[in-house]
Short mmCIF file of C-alpha atoms in Angstrom, two decimals:
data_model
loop_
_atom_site.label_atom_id
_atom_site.label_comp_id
_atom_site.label_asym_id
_atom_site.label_seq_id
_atom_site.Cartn_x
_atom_site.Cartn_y
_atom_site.Cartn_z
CA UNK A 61 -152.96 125.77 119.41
CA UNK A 62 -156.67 127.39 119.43
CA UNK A 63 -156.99 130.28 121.94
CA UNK A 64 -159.82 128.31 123.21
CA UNK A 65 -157.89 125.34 123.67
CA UNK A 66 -155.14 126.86 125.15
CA UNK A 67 -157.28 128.34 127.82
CA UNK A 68 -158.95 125.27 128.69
CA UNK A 69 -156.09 123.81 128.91
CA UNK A 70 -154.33 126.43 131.04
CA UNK A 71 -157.58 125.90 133.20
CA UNK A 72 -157.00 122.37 133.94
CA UNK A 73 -153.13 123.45 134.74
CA UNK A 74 -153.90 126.14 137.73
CA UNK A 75 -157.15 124.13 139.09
CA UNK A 76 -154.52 121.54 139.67
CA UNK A 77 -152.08 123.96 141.00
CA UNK A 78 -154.64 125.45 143.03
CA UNK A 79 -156.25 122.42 144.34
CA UNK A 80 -153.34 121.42 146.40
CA UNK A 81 -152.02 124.91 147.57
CA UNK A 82 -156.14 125.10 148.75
CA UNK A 83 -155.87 121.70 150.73
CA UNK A 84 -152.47 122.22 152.14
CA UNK A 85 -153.51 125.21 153.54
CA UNK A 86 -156.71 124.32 155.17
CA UNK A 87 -156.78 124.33 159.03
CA UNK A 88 -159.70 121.88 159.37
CA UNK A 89 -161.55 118.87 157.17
CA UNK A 90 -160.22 116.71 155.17
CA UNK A 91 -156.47 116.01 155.02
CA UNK A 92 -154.93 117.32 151.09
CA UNK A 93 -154.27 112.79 151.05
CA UNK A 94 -157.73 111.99 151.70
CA UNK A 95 -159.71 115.30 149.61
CA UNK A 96 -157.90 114.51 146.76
CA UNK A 97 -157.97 110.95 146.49
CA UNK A 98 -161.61 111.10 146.51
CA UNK A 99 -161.74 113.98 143.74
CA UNK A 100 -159.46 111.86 141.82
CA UNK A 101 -161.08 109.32 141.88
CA UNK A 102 -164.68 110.05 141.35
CA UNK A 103 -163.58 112.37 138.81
CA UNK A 104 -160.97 109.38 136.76
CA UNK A 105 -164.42 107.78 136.76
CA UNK A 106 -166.32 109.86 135.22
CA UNK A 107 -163.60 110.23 132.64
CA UNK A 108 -163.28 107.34 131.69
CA UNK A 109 -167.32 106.51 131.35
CA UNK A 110 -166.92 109.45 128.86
CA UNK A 111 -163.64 108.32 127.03
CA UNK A 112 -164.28 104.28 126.74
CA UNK A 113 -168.32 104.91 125.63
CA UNK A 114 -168.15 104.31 121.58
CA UNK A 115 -165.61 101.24 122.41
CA UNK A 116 -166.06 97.61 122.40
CA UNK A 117 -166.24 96.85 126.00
CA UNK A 118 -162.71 96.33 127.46
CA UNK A 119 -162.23 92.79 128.98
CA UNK A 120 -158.89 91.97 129.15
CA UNK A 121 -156.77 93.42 131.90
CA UNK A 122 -153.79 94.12 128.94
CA UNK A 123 -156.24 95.97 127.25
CA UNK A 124 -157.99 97.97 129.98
CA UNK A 125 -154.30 99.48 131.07
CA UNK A 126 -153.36 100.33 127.37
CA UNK A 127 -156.71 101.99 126.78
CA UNK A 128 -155.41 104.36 130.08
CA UNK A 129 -151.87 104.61 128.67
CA UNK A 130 -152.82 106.23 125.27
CA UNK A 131 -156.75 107.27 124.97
CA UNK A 132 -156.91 108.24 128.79
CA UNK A 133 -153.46 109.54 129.09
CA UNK A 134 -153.74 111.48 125.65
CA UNK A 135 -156.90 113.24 127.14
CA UNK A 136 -156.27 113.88 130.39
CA UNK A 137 -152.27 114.87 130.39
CA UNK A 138 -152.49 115.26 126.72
CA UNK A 139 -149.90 113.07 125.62
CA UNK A 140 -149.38 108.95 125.28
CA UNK A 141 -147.40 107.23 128.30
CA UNK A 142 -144.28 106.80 126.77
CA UNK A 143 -143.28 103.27 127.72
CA UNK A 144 -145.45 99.97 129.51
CA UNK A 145 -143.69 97.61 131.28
CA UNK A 146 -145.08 94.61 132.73
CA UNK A 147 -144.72 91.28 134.74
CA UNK A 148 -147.72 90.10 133.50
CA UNK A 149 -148.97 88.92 136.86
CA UNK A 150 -151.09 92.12 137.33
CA UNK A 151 -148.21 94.66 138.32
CA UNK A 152 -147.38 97.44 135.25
CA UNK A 153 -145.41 100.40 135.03
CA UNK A 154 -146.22 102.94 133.12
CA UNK A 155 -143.50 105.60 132.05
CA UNK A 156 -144.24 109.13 130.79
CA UNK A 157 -140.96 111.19 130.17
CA UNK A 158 -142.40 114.51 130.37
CA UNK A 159 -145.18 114.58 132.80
CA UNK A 160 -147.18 117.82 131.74
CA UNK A 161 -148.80 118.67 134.88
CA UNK A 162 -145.06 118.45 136.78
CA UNK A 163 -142.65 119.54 133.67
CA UNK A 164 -142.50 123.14 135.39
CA UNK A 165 -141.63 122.17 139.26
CA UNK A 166 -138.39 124.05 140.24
CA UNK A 167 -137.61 125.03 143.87
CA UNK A 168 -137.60 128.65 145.14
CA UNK A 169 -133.90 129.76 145.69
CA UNK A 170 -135.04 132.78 147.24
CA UNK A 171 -134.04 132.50 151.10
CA UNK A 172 -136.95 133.95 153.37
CA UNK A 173 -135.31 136.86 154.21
CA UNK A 174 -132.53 139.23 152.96
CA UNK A 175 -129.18 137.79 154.49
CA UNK A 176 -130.28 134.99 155.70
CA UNK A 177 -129.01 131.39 154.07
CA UNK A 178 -130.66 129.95 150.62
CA UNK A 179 -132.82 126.90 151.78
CA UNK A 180 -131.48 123.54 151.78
CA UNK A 181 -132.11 121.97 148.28
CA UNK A 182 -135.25 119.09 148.53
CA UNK A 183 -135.43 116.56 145.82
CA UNK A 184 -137.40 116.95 143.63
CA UNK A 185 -139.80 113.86 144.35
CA UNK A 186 -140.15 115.24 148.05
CA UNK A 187 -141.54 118.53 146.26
CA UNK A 188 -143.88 116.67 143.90
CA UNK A 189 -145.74 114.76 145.83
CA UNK A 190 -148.70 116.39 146.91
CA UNK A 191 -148.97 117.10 143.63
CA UNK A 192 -149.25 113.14 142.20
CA UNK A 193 -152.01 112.66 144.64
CA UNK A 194 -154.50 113.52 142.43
CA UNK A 195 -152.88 112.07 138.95
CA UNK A 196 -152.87 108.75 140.68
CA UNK A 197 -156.49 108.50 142.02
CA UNK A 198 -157.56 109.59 138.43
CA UNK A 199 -155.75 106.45 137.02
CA UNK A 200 -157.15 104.23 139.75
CA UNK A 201 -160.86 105.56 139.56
CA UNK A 202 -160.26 105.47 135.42
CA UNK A 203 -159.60 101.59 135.29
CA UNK A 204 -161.93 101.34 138.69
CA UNK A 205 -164.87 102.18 136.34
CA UNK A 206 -163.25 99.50 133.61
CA UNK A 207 -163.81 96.82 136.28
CA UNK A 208 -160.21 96.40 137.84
CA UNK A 209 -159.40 97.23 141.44
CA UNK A 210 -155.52 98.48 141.29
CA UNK A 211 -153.02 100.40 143.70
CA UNK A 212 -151.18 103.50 142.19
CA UNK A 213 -148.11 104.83 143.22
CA UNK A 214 -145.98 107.14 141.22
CA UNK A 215 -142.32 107.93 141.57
CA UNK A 216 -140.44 111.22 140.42
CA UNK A 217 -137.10 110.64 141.33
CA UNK A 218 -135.92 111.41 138.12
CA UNK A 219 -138.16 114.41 137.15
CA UNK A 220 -139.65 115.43 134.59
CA UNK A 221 -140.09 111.67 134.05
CA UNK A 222 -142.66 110.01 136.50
CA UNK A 223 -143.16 106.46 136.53
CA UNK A 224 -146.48 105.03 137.79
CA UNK A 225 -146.88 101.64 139.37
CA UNK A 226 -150.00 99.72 139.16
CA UNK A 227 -150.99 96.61 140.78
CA UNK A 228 -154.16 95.06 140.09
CA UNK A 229 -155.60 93.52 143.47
CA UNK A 230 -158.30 91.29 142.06
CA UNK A 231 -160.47 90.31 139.34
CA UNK A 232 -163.13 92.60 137.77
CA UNK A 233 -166.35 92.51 139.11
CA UNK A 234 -168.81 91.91 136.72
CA UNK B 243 -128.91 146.50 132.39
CA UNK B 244 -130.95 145.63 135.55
CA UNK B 245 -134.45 143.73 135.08
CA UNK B 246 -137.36 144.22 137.67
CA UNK B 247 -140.53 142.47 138.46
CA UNK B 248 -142.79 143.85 140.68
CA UNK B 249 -146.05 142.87 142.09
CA UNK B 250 -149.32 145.27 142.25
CA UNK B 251 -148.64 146.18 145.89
CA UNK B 252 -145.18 147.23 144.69
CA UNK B 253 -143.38 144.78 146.33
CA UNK B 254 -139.88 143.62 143.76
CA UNK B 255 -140.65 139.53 143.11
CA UNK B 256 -137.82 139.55 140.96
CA UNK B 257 -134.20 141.59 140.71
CA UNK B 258 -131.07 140.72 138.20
CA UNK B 259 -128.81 142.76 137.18
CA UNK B 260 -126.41 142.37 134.39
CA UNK B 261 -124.69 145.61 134.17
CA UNK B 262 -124.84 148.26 136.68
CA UNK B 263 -122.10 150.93 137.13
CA UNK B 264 -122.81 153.11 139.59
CA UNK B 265 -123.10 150.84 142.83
CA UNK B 266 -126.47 150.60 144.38
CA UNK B 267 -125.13 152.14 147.72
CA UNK B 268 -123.96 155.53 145.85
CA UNK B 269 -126.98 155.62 144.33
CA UNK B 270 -130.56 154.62 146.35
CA UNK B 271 -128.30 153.63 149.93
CA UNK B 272 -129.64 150.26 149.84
CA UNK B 273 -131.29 147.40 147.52
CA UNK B 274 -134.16 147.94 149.56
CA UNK B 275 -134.42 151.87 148.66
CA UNK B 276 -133.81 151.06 145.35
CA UNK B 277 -136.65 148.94 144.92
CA UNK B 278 -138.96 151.60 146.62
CA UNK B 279 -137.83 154.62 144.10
CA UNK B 280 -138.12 152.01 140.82
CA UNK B 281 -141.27 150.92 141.68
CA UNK B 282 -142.36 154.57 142.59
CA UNK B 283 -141.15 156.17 139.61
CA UNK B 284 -143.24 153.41 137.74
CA UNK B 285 -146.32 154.56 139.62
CA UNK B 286 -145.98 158.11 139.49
CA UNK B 287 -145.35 157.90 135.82
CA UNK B 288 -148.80 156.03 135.32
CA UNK B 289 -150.32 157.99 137.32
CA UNK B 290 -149.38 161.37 135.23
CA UNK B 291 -149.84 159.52 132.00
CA UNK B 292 -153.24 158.52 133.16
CA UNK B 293 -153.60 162.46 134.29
CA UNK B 294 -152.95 164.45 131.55
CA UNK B 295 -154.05 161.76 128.70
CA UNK B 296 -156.04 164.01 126.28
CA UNK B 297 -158.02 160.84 124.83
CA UNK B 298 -159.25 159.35 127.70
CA UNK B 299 -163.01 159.54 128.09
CA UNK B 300 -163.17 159.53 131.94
CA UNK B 301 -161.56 161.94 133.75
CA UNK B 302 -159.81 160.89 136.73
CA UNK B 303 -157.73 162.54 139.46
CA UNK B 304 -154.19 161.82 140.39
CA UNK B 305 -153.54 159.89 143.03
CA UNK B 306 -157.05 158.40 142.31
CA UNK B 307 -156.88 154.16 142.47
CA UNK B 308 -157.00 152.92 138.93
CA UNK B 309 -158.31 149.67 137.91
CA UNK B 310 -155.69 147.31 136.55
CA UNK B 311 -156.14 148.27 132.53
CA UNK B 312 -157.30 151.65 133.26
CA UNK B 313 -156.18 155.00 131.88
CA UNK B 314 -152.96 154.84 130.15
CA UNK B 315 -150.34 153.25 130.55
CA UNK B 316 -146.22 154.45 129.61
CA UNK B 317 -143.44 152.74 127.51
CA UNK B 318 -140.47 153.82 127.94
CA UNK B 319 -138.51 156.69 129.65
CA UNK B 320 -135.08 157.70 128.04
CA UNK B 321 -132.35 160.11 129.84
CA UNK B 322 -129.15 160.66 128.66
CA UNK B 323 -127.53 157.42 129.91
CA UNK B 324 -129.97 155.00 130.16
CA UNK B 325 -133.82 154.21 128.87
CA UNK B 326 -136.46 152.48 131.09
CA UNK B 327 -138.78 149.94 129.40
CA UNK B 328 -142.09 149.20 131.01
CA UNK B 329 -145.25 146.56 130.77
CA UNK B 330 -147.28 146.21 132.95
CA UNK B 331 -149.31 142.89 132.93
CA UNK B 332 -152.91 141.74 132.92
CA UNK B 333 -153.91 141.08 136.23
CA UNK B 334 -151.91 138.24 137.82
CA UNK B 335 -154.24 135.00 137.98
CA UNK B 336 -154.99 134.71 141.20
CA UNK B 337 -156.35 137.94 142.01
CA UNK B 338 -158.75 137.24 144.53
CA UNK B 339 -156.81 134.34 146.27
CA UNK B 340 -156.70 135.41 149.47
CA UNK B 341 -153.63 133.95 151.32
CA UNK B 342 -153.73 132.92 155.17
CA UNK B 343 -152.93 134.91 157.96
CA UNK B 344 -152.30 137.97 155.64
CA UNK B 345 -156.02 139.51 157.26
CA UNK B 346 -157.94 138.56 154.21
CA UNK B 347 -155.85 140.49 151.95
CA UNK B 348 -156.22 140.05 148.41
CA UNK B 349 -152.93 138.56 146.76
CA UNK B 350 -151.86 140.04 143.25
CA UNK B 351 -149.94 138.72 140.53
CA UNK B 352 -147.02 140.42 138.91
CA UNK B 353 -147.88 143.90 137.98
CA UNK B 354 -145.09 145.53 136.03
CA UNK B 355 -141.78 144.56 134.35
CA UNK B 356 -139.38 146.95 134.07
CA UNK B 357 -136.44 146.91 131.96
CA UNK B 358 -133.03 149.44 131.89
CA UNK B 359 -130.85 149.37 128.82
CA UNK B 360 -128.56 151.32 127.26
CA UNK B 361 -130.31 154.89 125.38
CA UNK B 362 -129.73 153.70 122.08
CA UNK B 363 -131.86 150.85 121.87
CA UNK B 364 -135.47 151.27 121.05
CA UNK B 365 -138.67 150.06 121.95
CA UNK B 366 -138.58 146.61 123.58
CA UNK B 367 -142.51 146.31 124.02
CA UNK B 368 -142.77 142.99 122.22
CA UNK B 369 -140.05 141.77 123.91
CA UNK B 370 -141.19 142.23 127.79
CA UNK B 371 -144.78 141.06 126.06
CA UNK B 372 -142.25 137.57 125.24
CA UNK B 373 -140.57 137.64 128.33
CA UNK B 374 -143.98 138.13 130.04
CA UNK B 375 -146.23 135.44 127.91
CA UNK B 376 -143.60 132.66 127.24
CA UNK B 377 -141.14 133.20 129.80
CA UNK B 378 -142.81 134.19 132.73
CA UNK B 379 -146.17 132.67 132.49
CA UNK B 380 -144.79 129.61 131.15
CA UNK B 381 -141.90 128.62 133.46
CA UNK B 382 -142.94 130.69 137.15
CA UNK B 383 -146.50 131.05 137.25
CA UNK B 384 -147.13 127.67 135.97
CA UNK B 385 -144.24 126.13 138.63
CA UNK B 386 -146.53 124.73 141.51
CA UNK B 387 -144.28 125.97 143.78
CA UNK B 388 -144.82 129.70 143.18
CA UNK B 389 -146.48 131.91 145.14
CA UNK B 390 -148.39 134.43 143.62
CA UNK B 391 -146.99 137.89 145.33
CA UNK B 392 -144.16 136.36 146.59
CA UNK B 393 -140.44 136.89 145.63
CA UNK B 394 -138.70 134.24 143.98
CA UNK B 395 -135.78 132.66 142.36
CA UNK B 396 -136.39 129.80 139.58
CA UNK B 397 -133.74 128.62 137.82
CA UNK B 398 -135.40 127.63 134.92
CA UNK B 399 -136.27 130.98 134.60
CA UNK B 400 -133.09 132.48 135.48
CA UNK B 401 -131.73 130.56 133.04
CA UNK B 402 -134.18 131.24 129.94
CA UNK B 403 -134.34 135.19 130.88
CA UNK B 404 -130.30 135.14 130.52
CA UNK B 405 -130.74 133.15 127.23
CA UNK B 406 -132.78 135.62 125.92
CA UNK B 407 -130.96 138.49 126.63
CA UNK B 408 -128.28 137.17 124.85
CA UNK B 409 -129.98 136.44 122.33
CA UNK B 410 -131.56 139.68 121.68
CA UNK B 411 -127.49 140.78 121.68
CA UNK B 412 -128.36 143.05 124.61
CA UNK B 413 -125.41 141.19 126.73
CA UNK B 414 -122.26 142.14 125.40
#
């Protein structure tokens, strides 16, 4: 990988990093839930705009969804989603094995101080998920922009595979 | 063999130890004190090497604060039964990060990893720069749960630093 490449992309890795660690610490404004859904989502947007402008327009709900599971997904966490499931009634799952910005999440075994006991072991979806606030408004502001209103919800039970859920809430507006 | 990792303020982030005879308590008294005289030695040793560097350009006094990159730097120390390898990093990422109730102190990344081996084996600069780039970089500073500064205990890492000691044949 390009030097430049790999520091833009080590850029994108700590802003995300840091974005949470800066929200979770902050005494007063918005709550880390609320600051990064809006980020997210403006900023899914905005990425999409960019990614989807030299395509054919995107009408079909099928197609809007796989356009964010490999152009979107290959961009932004810079590799496909792995596997699509749906129930074709406007609920899809989409499957990436090795979730980039999460592959590295390990708990600290270090106890606090010197003697005293090793913290209790948290799963590992407790630990992650301030840190899927942000991947999930991205999705929802990225098909947002393509016209469909959905709910995202990700699960890491079973990291470094997270699953996303999304269910579209009504038709586009157009 | 023991394996350090210290931070810029000189507090240890990281300890293992895969071979030590003497006991700590015969030698420093306590992990604590042993910390403190490793991480001192390291300083002092910069500091000299920084002092008495004939190529340097700017002359600085010992004791002086040096900039992270400044005056020179040392490899390696060898006595007759063991060698000390040293690196010390680029500045740790979040350098100016200042972390709460701490009084507005600046919070450093890791500063310098220090290596013990047996005397015969020789320089092991590209390997701390491995263990440093693609170990360390990779699997702790890149973990979102790590705090820059802060002690810690990864077991990814744990795992990969033992795997690469072994592989290097270092572990017997």
């Amino acid at each position: 990988m390009g030097k430049n490449r790999e520091c833009a992309e080590s850029c994108i890795d700590y802003l995300a990093l840091a974005l949470v660690h800066h929200y979770r610490t902050q005494g007063q404004g918005p709550s880390l839930q609320a600051a990064l859904d809006a980020v997210g989502e403006r900023t899914g947007r905005q990425l999409a705009e960019r990614y989807a402008r030299d395509r054919p327009p995107l009408l079909d709900q099928l197609e809007a969804v796989k356009f964010v599971c490999k152009e979107f997904w290959g961009e932004v966490f810079r590799k496909a989603v792995d596997n699509l499931r749906t129930n074709h009634r406007g609920t899809f799952v989409l499957r990436d094995t090795q979730f980039r910005w999460l592959v590295r999440l390990a708990q600290n075994q270090m106890p606090a101080q010197v003697g005293q006991p090793l913290p209790a072991p948290l799963s590992k979806a407790d630990l992650a998920a301030d840190f899927l606030v942000l991947p999930c408004a991205l999705v929802r502001g990225a098909l947002a922009q393509l016209g469909w209103d959905v709910a995202v919800t990700a699960d890491a039970t079973s990291l470094p595979q997270v699953d996303f859920t999304l269910v579209i809430r009504q038709q586009p507006q157009r | 063999m023991t394996f350090y990792i210290f931070n810029r303020k000189g507090r240890c982030q990281y300890y293992h130890e895969w071979q030590r005879l003497k006991p700590v308590r015969q030698g420093a008294g306590s992990q604590e004190e042993d910390f403190k005289l490793m991480f001192g030695l390291c300083w002092s040793m910069r500091a000299l090497a920084t002092a008495i560097d004939p190529k340097s350009p700017s002359m600085k006094q010992m004791g002086a604060p040096m900039r992270i990159g400044d005056g020179c730097s040392f490899n390696s120390i060898k006595t007759s039964s063991f060698k000390l390898q040293f690196l010390e990093s680029p500045s740790g990422l979040k350098a100016s990060w200042r972390m709460p109730g701490s009084g507005g102190q600046p919070c450093w990344g890791a500063g310098c990893f220090v290596l013990t081996t047996d005397p015969s084996v020789g320089s092991m600069v590209e390997q701390l720069q491995y263990i440093y780039a693609s170990l360390f970089v990779e699997l702790v500073v890149k973990n979102p749960l790590y705090t820059p500064g802060e002690p810690f205990l990864f077991e990814p890492f744990s795992a990969a630093l033992n795997k690469y000691m072994r592989a290097l044949g270092l572990l017997s």
